[in-house]
XYZ file of N, CA and C in Angstrom:
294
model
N 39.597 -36.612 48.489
C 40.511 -35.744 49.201
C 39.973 -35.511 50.599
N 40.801 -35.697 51.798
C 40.161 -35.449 53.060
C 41.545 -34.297 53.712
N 40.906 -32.930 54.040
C 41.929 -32.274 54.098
C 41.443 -31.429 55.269
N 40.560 -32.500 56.420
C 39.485 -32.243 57.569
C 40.997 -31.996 58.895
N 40.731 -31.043 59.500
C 41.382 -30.570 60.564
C 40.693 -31.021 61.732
N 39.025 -31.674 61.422
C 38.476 -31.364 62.822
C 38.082 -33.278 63.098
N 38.449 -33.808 64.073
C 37.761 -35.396 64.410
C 36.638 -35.169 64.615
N 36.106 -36.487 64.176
C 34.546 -36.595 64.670
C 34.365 -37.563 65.507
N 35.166 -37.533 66.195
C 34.628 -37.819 68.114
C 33.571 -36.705 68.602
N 32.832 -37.561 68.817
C 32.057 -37.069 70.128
C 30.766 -35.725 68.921
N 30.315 -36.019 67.846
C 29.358 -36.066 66.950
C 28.318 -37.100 66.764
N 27.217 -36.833 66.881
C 26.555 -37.700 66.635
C 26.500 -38.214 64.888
N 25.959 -39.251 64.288
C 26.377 -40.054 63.257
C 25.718 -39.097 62.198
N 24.562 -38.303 62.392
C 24.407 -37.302 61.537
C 25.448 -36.283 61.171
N 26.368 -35.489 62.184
C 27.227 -34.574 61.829
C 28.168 -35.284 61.306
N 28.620 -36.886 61.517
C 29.834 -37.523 61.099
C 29.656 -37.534 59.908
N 28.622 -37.962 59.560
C 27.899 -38.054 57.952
C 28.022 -36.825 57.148
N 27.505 -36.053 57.348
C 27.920 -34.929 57.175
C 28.750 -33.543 57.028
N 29.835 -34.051 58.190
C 31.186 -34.312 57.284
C 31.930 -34.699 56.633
N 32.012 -35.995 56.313
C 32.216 -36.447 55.940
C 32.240 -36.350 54.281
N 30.996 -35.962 53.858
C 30.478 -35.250 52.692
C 30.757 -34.440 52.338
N 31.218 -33.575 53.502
C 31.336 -32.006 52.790
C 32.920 -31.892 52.194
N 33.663 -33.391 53.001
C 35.305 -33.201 52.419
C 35.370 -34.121 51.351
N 34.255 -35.259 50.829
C 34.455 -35.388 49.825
C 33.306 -35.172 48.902
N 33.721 -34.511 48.315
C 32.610 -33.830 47.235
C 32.895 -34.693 45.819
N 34.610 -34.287 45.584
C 34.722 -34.535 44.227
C 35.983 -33.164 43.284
N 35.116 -32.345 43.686
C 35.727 -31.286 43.278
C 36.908 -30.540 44.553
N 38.273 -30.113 44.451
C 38.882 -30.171 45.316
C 38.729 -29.107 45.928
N 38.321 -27.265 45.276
C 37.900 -26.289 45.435
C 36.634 -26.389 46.549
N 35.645 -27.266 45.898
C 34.327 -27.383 46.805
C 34.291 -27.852 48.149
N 35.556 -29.271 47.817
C 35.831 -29.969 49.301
C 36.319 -28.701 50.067
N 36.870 -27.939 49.638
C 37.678 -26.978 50.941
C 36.845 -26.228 51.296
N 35.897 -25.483 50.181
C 34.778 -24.202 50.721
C 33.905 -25.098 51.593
N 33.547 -26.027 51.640
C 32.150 -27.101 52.428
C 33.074 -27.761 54.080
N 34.256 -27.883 53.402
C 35.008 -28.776 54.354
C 35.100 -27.853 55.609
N 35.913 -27.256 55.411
C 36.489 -25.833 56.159
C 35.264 -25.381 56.997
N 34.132 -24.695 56.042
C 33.258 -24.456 56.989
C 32.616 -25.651 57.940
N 32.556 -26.922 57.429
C 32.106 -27.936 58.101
C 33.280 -28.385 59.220
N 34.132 -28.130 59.305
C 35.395 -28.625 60.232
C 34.921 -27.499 61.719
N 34.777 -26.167 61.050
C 34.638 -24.945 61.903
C 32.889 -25.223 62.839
N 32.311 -25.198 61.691
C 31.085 -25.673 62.349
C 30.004 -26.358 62.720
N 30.347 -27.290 62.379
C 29.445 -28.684 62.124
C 29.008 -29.316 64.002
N 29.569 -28.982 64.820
C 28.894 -29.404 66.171
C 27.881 -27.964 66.250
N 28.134 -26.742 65.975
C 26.898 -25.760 66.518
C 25.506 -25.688 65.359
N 25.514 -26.373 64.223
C 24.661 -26.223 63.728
C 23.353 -26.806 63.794
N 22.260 -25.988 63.568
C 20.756 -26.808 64.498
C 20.404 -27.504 63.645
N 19.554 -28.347 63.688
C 18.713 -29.034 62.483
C 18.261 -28.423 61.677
N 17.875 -27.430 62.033
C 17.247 -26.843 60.253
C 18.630 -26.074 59.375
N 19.693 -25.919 60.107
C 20.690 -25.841 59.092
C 21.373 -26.865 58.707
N 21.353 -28.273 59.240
C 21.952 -29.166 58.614
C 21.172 -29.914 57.725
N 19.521 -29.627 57.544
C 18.387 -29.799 56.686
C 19.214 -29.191 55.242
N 19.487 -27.560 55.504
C 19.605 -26.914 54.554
C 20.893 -27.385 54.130
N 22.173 -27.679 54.610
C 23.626 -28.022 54.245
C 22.968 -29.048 53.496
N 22.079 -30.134 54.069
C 22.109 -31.595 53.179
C 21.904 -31.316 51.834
N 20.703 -30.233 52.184
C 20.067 -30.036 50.732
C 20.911 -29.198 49.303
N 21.547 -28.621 49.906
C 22.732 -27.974 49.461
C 23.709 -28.596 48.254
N 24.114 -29.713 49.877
C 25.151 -30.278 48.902
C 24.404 -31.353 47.668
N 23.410 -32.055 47.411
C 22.758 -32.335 46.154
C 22.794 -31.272 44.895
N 23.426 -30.438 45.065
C 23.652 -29.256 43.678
C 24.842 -29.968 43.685
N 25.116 -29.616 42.134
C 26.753 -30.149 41.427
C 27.915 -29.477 42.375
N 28.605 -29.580 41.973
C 30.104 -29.352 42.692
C 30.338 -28.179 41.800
N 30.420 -27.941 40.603
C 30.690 -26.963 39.610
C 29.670 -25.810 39.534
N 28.233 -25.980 40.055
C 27.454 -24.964 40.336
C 27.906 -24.142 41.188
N 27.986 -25.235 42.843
C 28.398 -24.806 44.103
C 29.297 -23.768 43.610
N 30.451 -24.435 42.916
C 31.782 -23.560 42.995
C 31.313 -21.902 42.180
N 30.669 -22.239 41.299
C 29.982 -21.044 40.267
C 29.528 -20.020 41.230
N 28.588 -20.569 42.120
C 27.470 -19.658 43.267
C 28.566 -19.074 44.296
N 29.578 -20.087 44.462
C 30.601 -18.837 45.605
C 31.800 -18.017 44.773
N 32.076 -18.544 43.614
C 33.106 -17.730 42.835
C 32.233 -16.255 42.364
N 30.676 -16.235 42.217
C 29.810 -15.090 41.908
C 29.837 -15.186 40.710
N 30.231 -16.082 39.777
C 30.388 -16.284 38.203
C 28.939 -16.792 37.770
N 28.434 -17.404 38.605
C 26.698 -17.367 37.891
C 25.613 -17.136 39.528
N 24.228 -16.734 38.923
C 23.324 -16.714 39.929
C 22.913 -18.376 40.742
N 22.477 -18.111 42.256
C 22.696 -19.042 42.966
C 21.222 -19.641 42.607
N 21.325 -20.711 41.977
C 19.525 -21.672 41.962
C 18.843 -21.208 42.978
N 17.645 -20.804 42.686
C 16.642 -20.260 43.964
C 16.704 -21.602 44.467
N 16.256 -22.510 44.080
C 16.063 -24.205 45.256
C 17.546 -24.071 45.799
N 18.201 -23.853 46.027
C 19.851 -23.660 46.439
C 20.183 -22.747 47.460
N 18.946 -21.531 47.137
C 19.492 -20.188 47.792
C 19.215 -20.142 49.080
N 19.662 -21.047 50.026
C 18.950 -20.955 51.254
C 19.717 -20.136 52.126
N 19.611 -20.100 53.526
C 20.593 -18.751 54.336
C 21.736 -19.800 54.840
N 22.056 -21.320 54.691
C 23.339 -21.641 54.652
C 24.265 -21.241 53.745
N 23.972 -21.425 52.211
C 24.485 -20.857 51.675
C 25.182 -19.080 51.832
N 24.201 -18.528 52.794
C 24.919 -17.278 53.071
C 26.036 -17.779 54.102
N 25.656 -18.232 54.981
C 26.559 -17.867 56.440
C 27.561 -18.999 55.516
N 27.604 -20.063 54.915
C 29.148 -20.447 54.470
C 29.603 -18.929 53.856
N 29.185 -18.660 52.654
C 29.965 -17.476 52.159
C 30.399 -16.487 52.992
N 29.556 -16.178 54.029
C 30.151 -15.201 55.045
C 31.091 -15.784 55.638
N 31.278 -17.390 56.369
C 32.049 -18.022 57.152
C 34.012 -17.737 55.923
N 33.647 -18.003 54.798
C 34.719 -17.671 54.075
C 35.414 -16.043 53.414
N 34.540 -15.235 53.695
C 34.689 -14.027 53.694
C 35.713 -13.078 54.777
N 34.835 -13.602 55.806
C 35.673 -13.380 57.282
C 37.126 -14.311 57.593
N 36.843 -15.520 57.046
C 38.124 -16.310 56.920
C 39.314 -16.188 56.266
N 39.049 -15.177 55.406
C 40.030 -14.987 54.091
C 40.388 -16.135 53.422
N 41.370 -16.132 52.587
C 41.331 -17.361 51.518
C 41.913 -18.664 51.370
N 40.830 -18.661 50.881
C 41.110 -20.503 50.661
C 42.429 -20.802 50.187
N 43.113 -21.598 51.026
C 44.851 -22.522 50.143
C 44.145 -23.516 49.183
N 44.333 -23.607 48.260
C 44.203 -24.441 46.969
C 45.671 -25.279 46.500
């Protein structure tokens, strides 16, 4: 599912990559929570948050979704402060179209 609002002109091949990923996950819920924030912010993020996004997205798709629905605790190897600022980035955003 690619349901990306943002081109990746003018990204270097790391952020392309990296979006790229975040819209296809697998899970269609996850593509939008990863996508969305990755559409919004994927040119301002520094290296050590796209360290942490990479690392991120290697958790399941069904965890991910678990850790932002609040239905289970977030894996400490998981719990990094991307994981916050997406949840905040979707908080402030209000809700996801599914």
């Amino acid at each position: 599912m690619s349901g990306t609002t943002r081109s990746s002109e003018g990204l270097d091949e790391r952020r392309r990559r990296v979006l790229f990923r975040c819209w296809h996950r697998g899970m269609r819920e996850v593509d939008l929570l990863l996508g969305q924030f990755a559409d919004a912010r994927i040119g301002e993020l520094s290296d050590a948050e796209l360290d942490q996004l990479e690392h991120f997205m290697e958790a399941q798709d069904a965890d991910i979704f678990s850790w932002f629905a609040g239905s289970k605790p977030v894996d400490p190897a998981f719990d990094r402060p991307i994981f916050h600022v997406i949840k905040a980035f979707h908080t402030h955003s209000g809700p996801i179209n599914v």
